[in-house]
Amino acid sequence: MEHTVGIDLGTTHSAVARVIGDDATVLKLANGDRTMPSVVSFEDDGSVLAGHEAQNVAVQRPNKTIESVKRHMGEETPVATIAGQEYRPEEISALILKRLLSAAERNLGGEITSAVITVPAYFSNREREATKRAGRITGLEVERILNEPTAAMLAHGVRADTDMTALVYDLGGGTFDVSVVSAGAGVFEVIGTDGLSEHGGDGWDAQLFENVLRIVTEDTGRTIDDPAAQQRIWDAVRSAKHTLSRRERAQIEIPFLLSDPQYTFDETISRDQFQSLTADLLDETIAVCYELLDEIDYRPAEIDEVLLVGGSTRMPQVQARLTDEFGDIVRRSGSPDEIVAKGAAIQAAALADQLPVVGDTGDERLQAQEQDMAADGPGLETYSPPDEYDTVTLIDVTSRSLGIETVGDEFSTVIPRNTTVPTERTEQYHTTHDNQTIVKVKVLQGESSVASENELLDTFTLTGLPRAPAGEVSVDVTLSIDQNGILNVDAESTMGSQRESIAIEQGVEFSGEEIEQMRRDLPAVSEPTE
C-alpha cells in the first residue's frame, strides 16, 4: 500500500506524520520518540548515521557531523566534503528524510511515495525549491511545500473559513519565526512574517551552559576545555531545562567533571533563576513580534489568537510572557513540537482525498489529547481538528525586499518584503548623464539601503535610449512575481519605446537525470537497533 505523509523538516528536529482514522498522528521512531534530531554523521565505512545516533557521536566526529543544515537551504556551496565527495544542503536533508521515511514505512506497513513538506513562511523561492529537491532526491513526489504557520493553524483546528487572524509564535530549537496569518473566505493568507535565524531553545541551553562554566571556574579556578566534559555539561543543562518546564527546581549533578583533583559539579537551580538568566532571549522574540505588527500596521487588539508552536514554547516563561503581552488569547497544544508535522499530514491527506468529510470523531481522540495536555502541565488549551476539512488555498508574501541599484550604490526598493504575491510594482527612474543611451539594470533582494550589501539576482541592459540632457529620459522598471514565485523584471523607456525584460527563477535547476544521479549517489543510512 502507498502512503502520503506530512513532514516537518526542522532546523534542530524533524518529524513525519499521517492522518490515521480521523486524526493526524506523528509516527514513532525506533527508539519510541516522535521527533528526531536533524543531524547527520558520516562513518568511516561510508555509511551514515542520522538522528539521535548521529547526535550521540557529534563530539567525537565534529568534522563529519552536520547540524542545522536547514539554515543553508538554497545555497549553492556544499555544506560538507566527506572522502572527497561534496554534499549540498538538499542532499544532507535527503539523508534526514530517508531516516524519517524508513521509520514511517515500518509504522505504516507500506511504501511512502508522496509528501507535503513544511518550510518557514519567510523562505525564499530558492529555499523552497531546495527543500522540494531534497524530497525528490529521496524518491518522493512532493505534493506541496506548506508554510509552517499555516500548518500550525491547520493542526490547531482552524478552518480556512473561520474568519480569524492569528499570530503564530514558533520557537524551535534553533530558530524563532513569527507570522500573522488570517483565515477566511476559504483561504489562509500570510499577512507578514519575521524571525531570528539563530535564536531558539539552544540559546537557553547556552545561557545555562555558560553559567555552569562560571561556577566551575569560581569553585576550582579552572576552565573546561575537554570536548567530552563539555558534552556532559550540555547534556546536564538540557535535562535541567526540561525539568524546569515541569518543576520549580532542578538539580544539575555531573560526577567527576574534573579528575585532577576530583571535582563533582552539584548545584540546584530554580525556575525563577533560570528565567532571570534567560530573560533577554525572550525579550528579543517579543520585540520581533511587535516589529512585525508595526510593519504590517496591525494592533495587538486585532489578533484573535496567539498560537504557540515549537518545542521550546514548553518553557512556562514563554506562555506567561505572551499572556502578559496579548491577554488571554494564547493557545498551545500538548505537543507543540509536533504541531507542524500534524498540519502537514492534514494537508497531505486532503490532497490525497483521504480525510473524513463528516461525522463525529468520538471521545477517544479528545481523551488522548487531554492526557497529552495533563502530562505537559496545567493551564494549557488545545484544539481538536475539525470534523470536516478544507482544501487549503494559500496566499504567500515576499520574504525579502526586491529592487534595483541606483546611483551611489543605493538600493531602491520596488517591492517591499511582506508584500502579498502575486504582485506587480513599477517605479520610474531617470538618466543621470547627458546623452546617455544605455541603462544597466541590477536586480537585487535584501533590506540594506546599500545596494552592494544585498544579494544580486541578475543584471540586464536597456539600450537605444534617445540622446538628451541628464534627467530628461525616464525609464519605467516593473517587477512582478507570479504565483509560482518567478520574478519578472521589465525596463521600458518613456521616450523611444525601448524595452528589455528578464525572468528570474530564484532557484538552482536540475534535470530529472541529475536528481536521479544524486539519489543514486546518496550513501546508505544505517538503521538503529530496535
Coordinates of C-alpha atoms in Angstrom, one line a residue:
M1 CA 0.0 0.0 0.0
E2 CA 1.2 3.5 -0.9
H3 CA 1.0 6.4 1.6
T4 CA 1.2 10.2 1.6
V5 CA 2.6 11.8 4.7
G6 CA 3.4 15.3 6.1
I7 CA 6.9 16.1 7.1
D8 CA 8.3 18.8 9.3
L9 CA 11.9 19.2 8.1
G10 CA 13.2 21.3 11.0
T11 CA 16.4 23.1 11.9
T12 CA 17.1 21.0 15.0
H13 CA 14.4 18.4 15.0
S14 CA 12.2 16.7 12.3
A15 CA 9.1 14.6 12.3
V16 CA 6.8 12.7 10.0
A17 CA 3.0 12.4 10.4
R18 CA 0.0 10.8 8.7
V19 CA -3.8 11.0 9.2
I20 CA -4.8 7.7 10.6
G21 CA -8.5 7.2 11.1
D22 CA -9.7 10.7 11.8
D23 CA -6.7 12.3 13.4
A24 CA -3.2 13.4 12.5
T25 CA -0.6 11.1 14.2
V26 CA 3.1 11.7 14.4
L27 CA 4.8 8.4 13.7
K28 CA 7.2 6.9 16.2
L29 CA 10.9 6.2 15.5
A30 CA 12.7 3.0 16.5
N31 CA 13.6 4.4 20.0
G32 CA 9.9 5.4 20.6
D33 CA 10.4 9.1 20.2
R34 CA 8.3 11.0 17.7
T35 CA 10.8 13.7 16.8
M36 CA 14.3 13.2 15.5
P37 CA 17.4 15.5 15.7
S38 CA 18.1 16.9 12.3
V39 CA 21.7 15.7 12.5
V40 CA 23.8 13.6 10.0
S41 CA 27.1 12.0 10.7
F42 CA 29.3 10.0 8.3
E43 CA 31.0 6.8 9.4
D44 CA 34.4 5.6 8.3
D45 CA 32.9 2.8 6.3
G46 CA 31.0 5.3 4.1
S47 CA 27.6 4.7 5.7
V48 CA 25.6 7.4 7.5
L49 CA 24.1 7.9 10.9
A50 CA 21.0 10.2 11.2
G51 CA 19.0 11.4 14.2
H52 CA 19.9 10.5 17.8
E53 CA 22.6 8.2 16.7
A54 CA 24.4 11.0 14.8
Q55 CA 23.9 13.4 17.6
N56 CA 25.5 11.0 20.1
V57 CA 28.8 10.9 18.1
A58 CA 28.9 14.6 17.2
V59 CA 31.6 15.4 19.7
Q60 CA 33.8 12.6 18.5
R61 CA 33.3 13.4 14.8
P62 CA 32.9 17.2 14.6
N63 CA 34.3 17.2 11.0
K64 CA 32.0 14.5 9.8
T65 CA 28.8 15.7 11.5
I66 CA 26.4 18.2 10.0
E67 CA 23.8 20.0 12.1
S68 CA 21.2 22.8 11.3
V69 CA 21.5 22.2 7.6
K70 CA 18.1 23.9 7.1
R71 CA 19.9 27.3 7.6
H72 CA 21.8 26.6 4.4
M73 CA 19.0 25.5 2.1
G74 CA 19.1 27.3 -1.2
E75 CA 22.9 27.9 -1.1
E76 CA 25.0 26.5 -3.9
T77 CA 28.1 26.0 -1.8
P78 CA 28.5 22.4 -0.4
V79 CA 28.0 22.1 3.3
A80 CA 30.3 19.1 3.7
T81 CA 33.1 17.3 1.9
I82 CA 33.4 13.7 3.0
A83 CA 36.0 11.4 1.5
G84 CA 36.3 13.7 -1.5
Q85 CA 32.6 13.8 -2.1
E86 CA 30.8 17.1 -1.8
Y87 CA 27.3 17.3 -0.3
R88 CA 24.9 20.1 -1.0
P89 CA 22.3 21.2 1.7
E90 CA 19.5 19.3 0.0
E91 CA 21.5 16.1 -0.2
I92 CA 22.1 16.2 3.6
S93 CA 18.4 17.0 4.1
A94 CA 17.6 14.0 1.9
L95 CA 19.5 11.8 4.3
I96 CA 17.4 13.1 7.2
L97 CA 14.3 12.4 5.1
K98 CA 15.5 8.8 4.3
R99 CA 15.8 8.1 8.1
L100 CA 12.3 9.5 8.7
L101 CA 10.7 7.7 5.8
S102 CA 12.3 4.4 6.8
A103 CA 10.7 4.6 10.3
A104 CA 7.4 5.8 8.9
E105 CA 7.2 2.9 6.4
R106 CA 7.8 0.4 9.3
N107 CA 4.9 2.0 11.2
L108 CA 2.5 2.1 8.2
G109 CA 3.5 -1.2 6.6
G110 CA 3.7 0.2 3.2
E111 CA 5.7 2.4 0.8
I112 CA 5.6 6.2 1.2
T113 CA 5.5 7.8 -2.3
S114 CA 4.5 11.4 -1.7
A115 CA 4.6 14.0 0.9
V116 CA 3.8 17.6 2.0
I117 CA 6.9 19.3 3.4
T118 CA 6.8 22.4 5.6
V119 CA 9.1 25.5 5.4
P120 CA 9.2 28.8 7.3
A121 CA 6.9 31.4 5.7
Y122 CA 9.9 33.6 5.2
F123 CA 11.7 31.1 3.0
S124 CA 12.5 32.4 -0.5
N125 CA 11.7 30.6 -3.7
R126 CA 15.3 29.4 -3.8
E127 CA 15.0 27.8 -0.4
R128 CA 11.6 26.3 -1.2
E129 CA 12.9 24.8 -4.4
A130 CA 15.9 23.3 -2.5
T131 CA 13.5 21.7 0.1
K132 CA 11.4 20.3 -2.7
R133 CA 14.5 18.9 -4.4
A134 CA 15.6 17.2 -1.1
G135 CA 12.3 15.3 -1.2
R136 CA 12.8 14.4 -4.9
I137 CA 16.3 13.1 -4.2
T138 CA 14.7 10.5 -1.8
G139 CA 12.3 9.5 -4.5
L140 CA 9.3 11.4 -3.0
E141 CA 6.7 13.2 -5.0
V142 CA 6.5 16.5 -3.1
E143 CA 2.8 17.4 -3.5
R144 CA 3.2 20.8 -1.8
I145 CA 5.6 23.0 0.1
L146 CA 3.5 24.3 3.0
N147 CA 4.1 27.3 5.2
E148 CA 4.8 26.2 8.8
P149 CA 2.4 28.8 10.4
T150 CA -0.4 27.6 8.0
A151 CA 0.4 24.0 9.1
A152 CA 0.2 25.1 12.7
M153 CA -3.2 26.6 12.2
L154 CA -4.5 23.5 10.4
A155 CA -3.3 21.3 13.3
H156 CA -4.8 23.6 15.9
G157 CA -8.2 23.0 14.2
V158 CA -8.5 26.4 12.5
R159 CA -10.7 26.2 9.4
A160 CA -9.9 28.3 6.3
D161 CA -13.5 29.7 6.5
T162 CA -13.2 30.5 10.2
D163 CA -12.6 34.3 9.7
M164 CA -9.9 35.0 12.2
T165 CA -6.4 36.4 12.5
A166 CA -3.7 34.5 14.4
L167 CA -0.2 35.4 15.5
V168 CA 1.9 32.2 15.2
Y169 CA 4.8 32.3 17.6
D170 CA 7.2 29.5 16.6
L171 CA 10.1 29.0 18.9
G172 CA 12.1 25.9 17.9
G173 CA 15.4 24.5 19.0
G174 CA 17.5 26.7 16.6
T175 CA 15.3 29.4 15.1
F176 CA 12.4 31.8 16.0
D177 CA 9.7 32.7 13.5
V178 CA 6.6 34.8 13.9
S179 CA 3.9 35.1 11.3
V180 CA 0.5 36.8 11.2
V181 CA -1.9 34.6 9.3
S182 CA -5.6 35.3 8.5
A183 CA -8.2 32.6 7.7
G184 CA -11.4 33.5 5.9
A185 CA -13.2 33.3 2.6
G186 CA -11.7 29.9 2.0
V187 CA -8.0 30.9 2.1
F188 CA -5.1 31.1 4.5
E189 CA -3.2 34.3 3.9
V190 CA 0.2 35.0 5.4
I191 CA 0.0 38.7 6.1
G192 CA 3.5 39.2 7.4
T193 CA 6.4 37.2 8.7
D194 CA 9.7 37.8 10.5
G195 CA 12.1 36.0 12.7
L196 CA 15.6 35.3 14.1
S197 CA 17.5 32.7 12.1
E198 CA 19.8 31.6 15.0
H199 CA 17.6 32.1 18.1
G200 CA 15.9 29.1 19.7
G201 CA 15.9 26.8 22.6
D202 CA 19.6 26.1 22.0
G203 CA 20.2 29.7 23.2
W204 CA 18.5 28.9 26.5
D205 CA 20.8 25.9 26.8
A206 CA 23.8 28.0 26.1
Q207 CA 23.0 30.5 28.8
L208 CA 22.8 27.7 31.4
F209 CA 25.9 26.1 30.0
E210 CA 27.9 29.4 30.5
N211 CA 26.5 29.7 34.0
V212 CA 27.8 26.2 34.8
L213 CA 31.3 27.1 33.4
R214 CA 31.3 30.3 35.5
I215 CA 30.5 28.3 38.7
V216 CA 33.2 25.7 37.9
T217 CA 35.8 28.5 37.5
E218 CA 34.7 30.1 40.7
D219 CA 34.9 26.8 42.6
T220 CA 38.2 25.5 41.1
G221 CA 39.9 28.3 39.2
R222 CA 40.0 26.0 36.2
T223 CA 38.3 26.1 32.8
I224 CA 36.6 23.2 31.0
D225 CA 38.3 22.7 27.6
D226 CA 37.8 18.9 27.1
P227 CA 35.1 18.2 24.5
A228 CA 33.9 15.1 26.3
A229 CA 33.5 17.1 29.6
Q230 CA 31.8 19.9 27.7
Q231 CA 29.3 17.4 26.2
R232 CA 28.5 16.1 29.7
I233 CA 27.7 19.7 30.7
W234 CA 25.5 20.2 27.6
D235 CA 23.6 17.0 28.4
A236 CA 23.1 18.1 32.0
V237 CA 21.8 21.6 31.3
R238 CA 19.4 20.4 28.6
S239 CA 18.0 17.9 31.1
A240 CA 17.7 20.6 33.7
K241 CA 15.9 22.9 31.3
H242 CA 13.3 20.2 30.5
T243 CA 12.9 19.5 34.2
L244 CA 12.3 23.2 34.9
S245 CA 9.4 23.2 32.4
R246 CA 7.6 20.7 34.8
R247 CA 9.0 21.6 38.2
E248 CA 10.1 24.6 40.2
R249 CA 13.7 23.4 40.8
A250 CA 16.2 21.2 39.0
Q251 CA 19.4 19.6 40.2
I252 CA 22.4 19.7 37.9
E253 CA 24.8 17.0 39.0
I254 CA 27.9 16.0 37.0
P255 CA 30.0 13.5 38.9
F256 CA 33.8 13.7 38.4
L257 CA 33.7 16.5 36.0
L258 CA 37.4 17.2 36.7
S259 CA 39.7 14.3 37.6
D260 CA 42.8 16.0 39.0
P261 CA 41.8 17.0 41.6
Q262 CA 38.5 15.3 41.5
Y263 CA 35.6 17.7 41.3
T264 CA 31.9 16.9 41.1
F265 CA 29.5 19.6 40.0
D266 CA 26.3 19.7 42.1
E267 CA 24.1 22.7 42.0
T268 CA 20.3 23.3 42.2
I269 CA 18.7 25.9 40.1
S270 CA 15.2 27.3 40.5
R271 CA 12.8 28.2 37.7
D272 CA 13.0 31.8 38.7
Q273 CA 16.8 31.8 38.5
F274 CA 16.6 30.2 35.0
Q275 CA 14.0 32.6 33.8
S276 CA 16.1 35.6 35.0
L277 CA 19.2 34.1 33.4
T278 CA 17.5 33.9 30.0
A279 CA 15.0 36.8 30.1
D280 CA 17.0 38.7 27.4
L281 CA 16.4 35.9 25.0
L282 CA 12.7 36.0 25.5
D283 CA 12.7 39.8 25.2
E284 CA 14.2 39.6 21.8
T285 CA 11.4 37.4 20.5
I286 CA 8.8 39.7 21.9
A287 CA 10.5 42.7 20.2
V288 CA 10.3 40.9 16.9
C289 CA 6.6 40.3 17.3
Y290 CA 5.9 44.0 17.8
E291 CA 8.2 45.0 15.0
L292 CA 6.2 42.7 12.7
L293 CA 2.9 44.1 13.9
D294 CA 4.2 47.6 13.3
E295 CA 5.4 46.7 9.8
I296 CA 2.1 45.3 8.7
D297 CA 0.1 48.1 10.5
Y298 CA -1.7 45.8 12.9
R299 CA -2.5 46.5 16.5
P300 CA -2.3 43.7 19.2
A301 CA -6.1 44.0 19.7
E302 CA -6.6 42.9 16.1
I303 CA -5.1 39.5 16.8
D304 CA -7.7 36.9 17.7
E305 CA -5.4 34.2 18.9
V306 CA -1.7 33.6 19.6
L307 CA -0.7 30.1 18.7
L308 CA 2.5 28.7 20.3
V309 CA 4.4 26.4 18.1
G310 CA 7.8 24.6 18.6
G311 CA 9.2 22.5 21.5
S312 CA 10.8 25.5 23.2
T313 CA 7.3 27.0 23.9
R314 CA 7.0 24.3 26.6
M315 CA 9.1 26.6 28.8
P316 CA 6.5 28.2 31.2
Q317 CA 8.1 31.6 30.8
V318 CA 7.1 31.8 27.2
Q319 CA 3.3 31.3 27.7
A320 CA 3.3 33.5 30.8
R321 CA 5.1 36.4 28.9
L322 CA 2.9 36.2 25.8
T323 CA -0.2 36.2 28.0
D324 CA 1.1 39.3 29.7
E325 CA 1.6 40.9 26.3
F326 CA -1.5 39.8 24.4
G327 CA -4.0 38.7 27.1
D328 CA -6.0 35.5 27.4
I329 CA -5.8 34.5 23.8
V330 CA -2.6 32.4 23.9
R331 CA -3.1 28.8 22.9
R332 CA -0.7 25.9 23.0
S333 CA -1.3 22.2 22.3
G334 CA 0.1 19.5 24.4
S335 CA 2.7 18.7 21.8
P336 CA 3.9 22.0 20.3
D337 CA 6.9 20.3 18.7
E338 CA 4.6 18.0 16.7
I339 CA 2.0 20.6 15.5
V340 CA 3.7 21.5 12.2
A341 CA 4.1 17.8 11.2
K342 CA 0.5 17.2 12.1
G343 CA -0.7 20.1 10.0
A344 CA 1.4 18.9 7.1
A345 CA -0.3 15.5 7.4
I346 CA -3.7 17.0 7.3
Q347 CA -2.8 18.9 4.1
A348 CA -1.3 15.7 2.6
A349 CA -4.4 13.7 3.4
A350 CA -6.6 16.5 1.9
L351 CA -4.6 16.4 -1.4
A352 CA -4.8 12.6 -1.5
D353 CA -8.6 12.8 -0.7
Q354 CA -8.0 10.7 2.4
L355 CA -9.7 12.9 5.0
P356 CA -13.0 12.3 6.8
V357 CA -15.7 14.6 5.4
V358 CA -18.3 14.5 8.1
G359 CA -19.1 12.6 11.3
D360 CA -18.3 12.6 15.0
T361 CA -14.7 11.7 15.7
G362 CA -15.7 10.3 19.1
D363 CA -14.3 10.8 22.6
E364 CA -11.2 8.6 22.2
R365 CA -9.2 11.3 20.4
L366 CA -10.3 14.0 22.9
Q367 CA -9.3 11.8 25.8
A368 CA -5.9 11.2 24.3
Q369 CA -5.4 15.0 23.8
E370 CA -6.4 15.6 27.4
Q371 CA -3.9 13.1 28.6
D372 CA -1.2 14.7 26.4
M373 CA -2.0 18.1 28.0
A374 CA -2.1 16.7 31.5
A375 CA 1.4 15.2 31.0
D376 CA 2.6 18.6 29.8
G377 CA 1.3 20.7 32.6
P378 CA -1.8 22.6 33.7
G379 CA -3.3 25.7 32.3
L380 CA -3.0 24.8 28.6
E381 CA -5.6 24.8 25.9
T382 CA -5.7 22.7 22.8
Y383 CA -7.8 22.3 19.7
S384 CA -9.5 19.4 18.0
P385 CA -9.1 19.1 14.3
P386 CA -12.4 19.8 12.6
D387 CA -14.7 17.0 11.5
E388 CA -14.8 18.4 8.0
Y389 CA -11.6 19.6 6.5
D390 CA -10.9 22.3 3.9
T391 CA -8.7 22.1 0.8
V392 CA -6.4 24.9 1.7
T393 CA -5.7 27.8 -0.6
L394 CA -2.5 29.7 0.3
I395 CA -1.6 33.3 -0.2
D396 CA 2.1 34.0 0.5
V397 CA 4.2 37.1 0.9
T398 CA 7.6 38.1 -0.4
S399 CA 10.2 37.2 2.2
R400 CA 12.7 39.9 1.2
S401 CA 12.5 43.3 -0.4
L402 CA 13.2 43.5 -4.2
G403 CA 14.5 46.4 -6.1
I404 CA 17.4 47.8 -8.2
E405 CA 20.7 49.5 -7.8
T406 CA 20.8 53.3 -8.4
V407 CA 23.5 55.9 -8.4
G408 CA 25.9 55.9 -5.4
D409 CA 25.4 52.3 -4.6
E410 CA 21.9 52.9 -3.3
F411 CA 19.2 50.3 -3.2
S412 CA 15.8 51.4 -4.5
T413 CA 13.1 49.2 -3.2
V414 CA 10.3 48.4 -5.7
I415 CA 8.5 45.5 -3.9
P416 CA 8.9 45.7 -0.1
R417 CA 9.1 42.5 1.9
N418 CA 5.9 41.0 3.2
T419 CA 4.0 42.1 0.1
T420 CA 1.3 39.7 -0.9
V421 CA 2.0 37.7 -4.1
P422 CA 1.3 37.5 -6.9
T423 CA 2.1 41.2 -7.3
E424 CA 3.4 43.9 -9.7
R425 CA 5.0 47.2 -8.9
T426 CA 6.5 49.9 -11.2
E427 CA 9.0 52.7 -10.3
Q428 CA 10.3 55.4 -12.7
Y429 CA 13.9 56.3 -12.9
H430 CA 15.8 59.0 -14.9
T431 CA 19.1 59.1 -16.8
T432 CA 22.0 60.6 -14.8
H433 CA 24.3 61.7 -17.6
D434 CA 24.0 63.9 -20.7
N435 CA 23.4 61.9 -23.9
Q436 CA 23.1 58.6 -22.0
T437 CA 21.9 55.8 -24.3
I438 CA 22.4 52.8 -22.1
V439 CA 21.0 51.8 -18.7
K440 CA 22.3 48.8 -16.8
V441 CA 19.6 47.3 -14.5
K442 CA 20.9 45.4 -11.5
V443 CA 18.1 43.5 -9.7
L444 CA 18.7 42.8 -6.0
Q445 CA 17.0 41.4 -2.9
G446 CA 17.6 42.4 0.7
E447 CA 16.9 45.0 3.3
S448 CA 20.1 47.2 3.3
S449 CA 19.9 50.7 1.8
V450 CA 23.4 50.0 0.4
A451 CA 22.9 48.0 -2.9
S452 CA 26.2 46.1 -2.7
E453 CA 25.2 44.7 0.7
N454 CA 22.2 43.0 -0.8
E455 CA 22.0 39.8 -3.0
L456 CA 22.4 40.3 -6.7
L457 CA 19.8 38.3 -8.6
D458 CA 20.6 39.3 -12.2
T459 CA 21.7 42.1 -14.5
F460 CA 20.5 43.2 -17.9
T461 CA 21.0 46.3 -20.2
L462 CA 18.5 48.6 -21.8
T463 CA 20.0 50.2 -24.9
G464 CA 18.9 52.6 -27.6
L465 CA 17.8 55.5 -25.4
P466 CA 17.5 58.8 -27.2
R467 CA 20.3 61.3 -26.6
A468 CA 19.1 64.1 -24.2
P469 CA 20.3 66.1 -21.2
A470 CA 20.6 64.2 -17.9
G471 CA 17.2 63.6 -16.3
E472 CA 15.1 64.1 -19.3
V473 CA 14.8 60.5 -20.3
S474 CA 12.9 58.3 -17.9
V475 CA 12.8 54.5 -17.6
D476 CA 9.9 52.6 -16.0
V477 CA 11.2 49.5 -14.2
T478 CA 8.4 46.9 -13.4
L479 CA 8.9 44.0 -11.0
S480 CA 6.3 41.3 -10.9
I481 CA 6.1 38.0 -9.0
D482 CA 3.7 35.3 -10.2
Q483 CA 2.1 32.6 -8.0
N484 CA 5.0 30.2 -8.6
G485 CA 7.5 32.7 -7.2
I486 CA 9.1 33.6 -10.5
L487 CA 10.3 37.2 -10.6
N488 CA 9.9 39.1 -13.9
V489 CA 11.7 42.4 -14.5
D490 CA 10.8 44.7 -17.3
A491 CA 12.5 48.0 -18.2
E492 CA 11.0 50.4 -20.7
S493 CA 12.0 53.9 -21.8
T494 CA 9.2 56.5 -22.0
M495 CA 10.9 58.0 -25.0
G496 CA 11.8 55.8 -27.9
S497 CA 9.8 52.8 -26.6
Q498 CA 12.9 50.7 -26.0
R499 CA 12.2 47.7 -23.9
E500 CA 14.1 44.8 -22.3
S501 CA 12.9 42.1 -19.8
I502 CA 14.1 39.0 -18.0
A503 CA 12.6 36.3 -15.9
I504 CA 14.4 35.3 -12.7
E505 CA 13.6 32.0 -11.2
Q506 CA 15.2 32.1 -7.8
G507 CA 16.4 28.6 -7.6
V508 CA 19.1 26.2 -8.9
E509 CA 17.5 24.0 -11.5
F510 CA 18.5 20.4 -12.0
S511 CA 17.3 18.0 -14.7
G512 CA 15.5 14.8 -13.8
E513 CA 18.6 12.8 -14.7
E514 CA 20.7 14.9 -12.3
I515 CA 18.2 14.4 -9.5
E516 CA 18.2 10.7 -10.2
Q517 CA 22.0 10.6 -10.1
M518 CA 22.1 12.5 -6.8
R519 CA 19.6 9.9 -5.4
R520 CA 21.9 7.0 -6.6
D521 CA 24.9 8.6 -5.1
L522 CA 23.4 9.0 -1.6
P523 CA 25.1 6.7 0.9
A524 CA 23.1 4.2 2.9
V525 CA 21.6 5.4 6.2
S526 CA 22.3 2.9 9.0
E527 CA 19.2 1.6 10.7
P528 CA 19.3 1.7 14.5
T529 CA 18.6 -1.5 16.5
E530 CA 15.0 -1.7 17.6

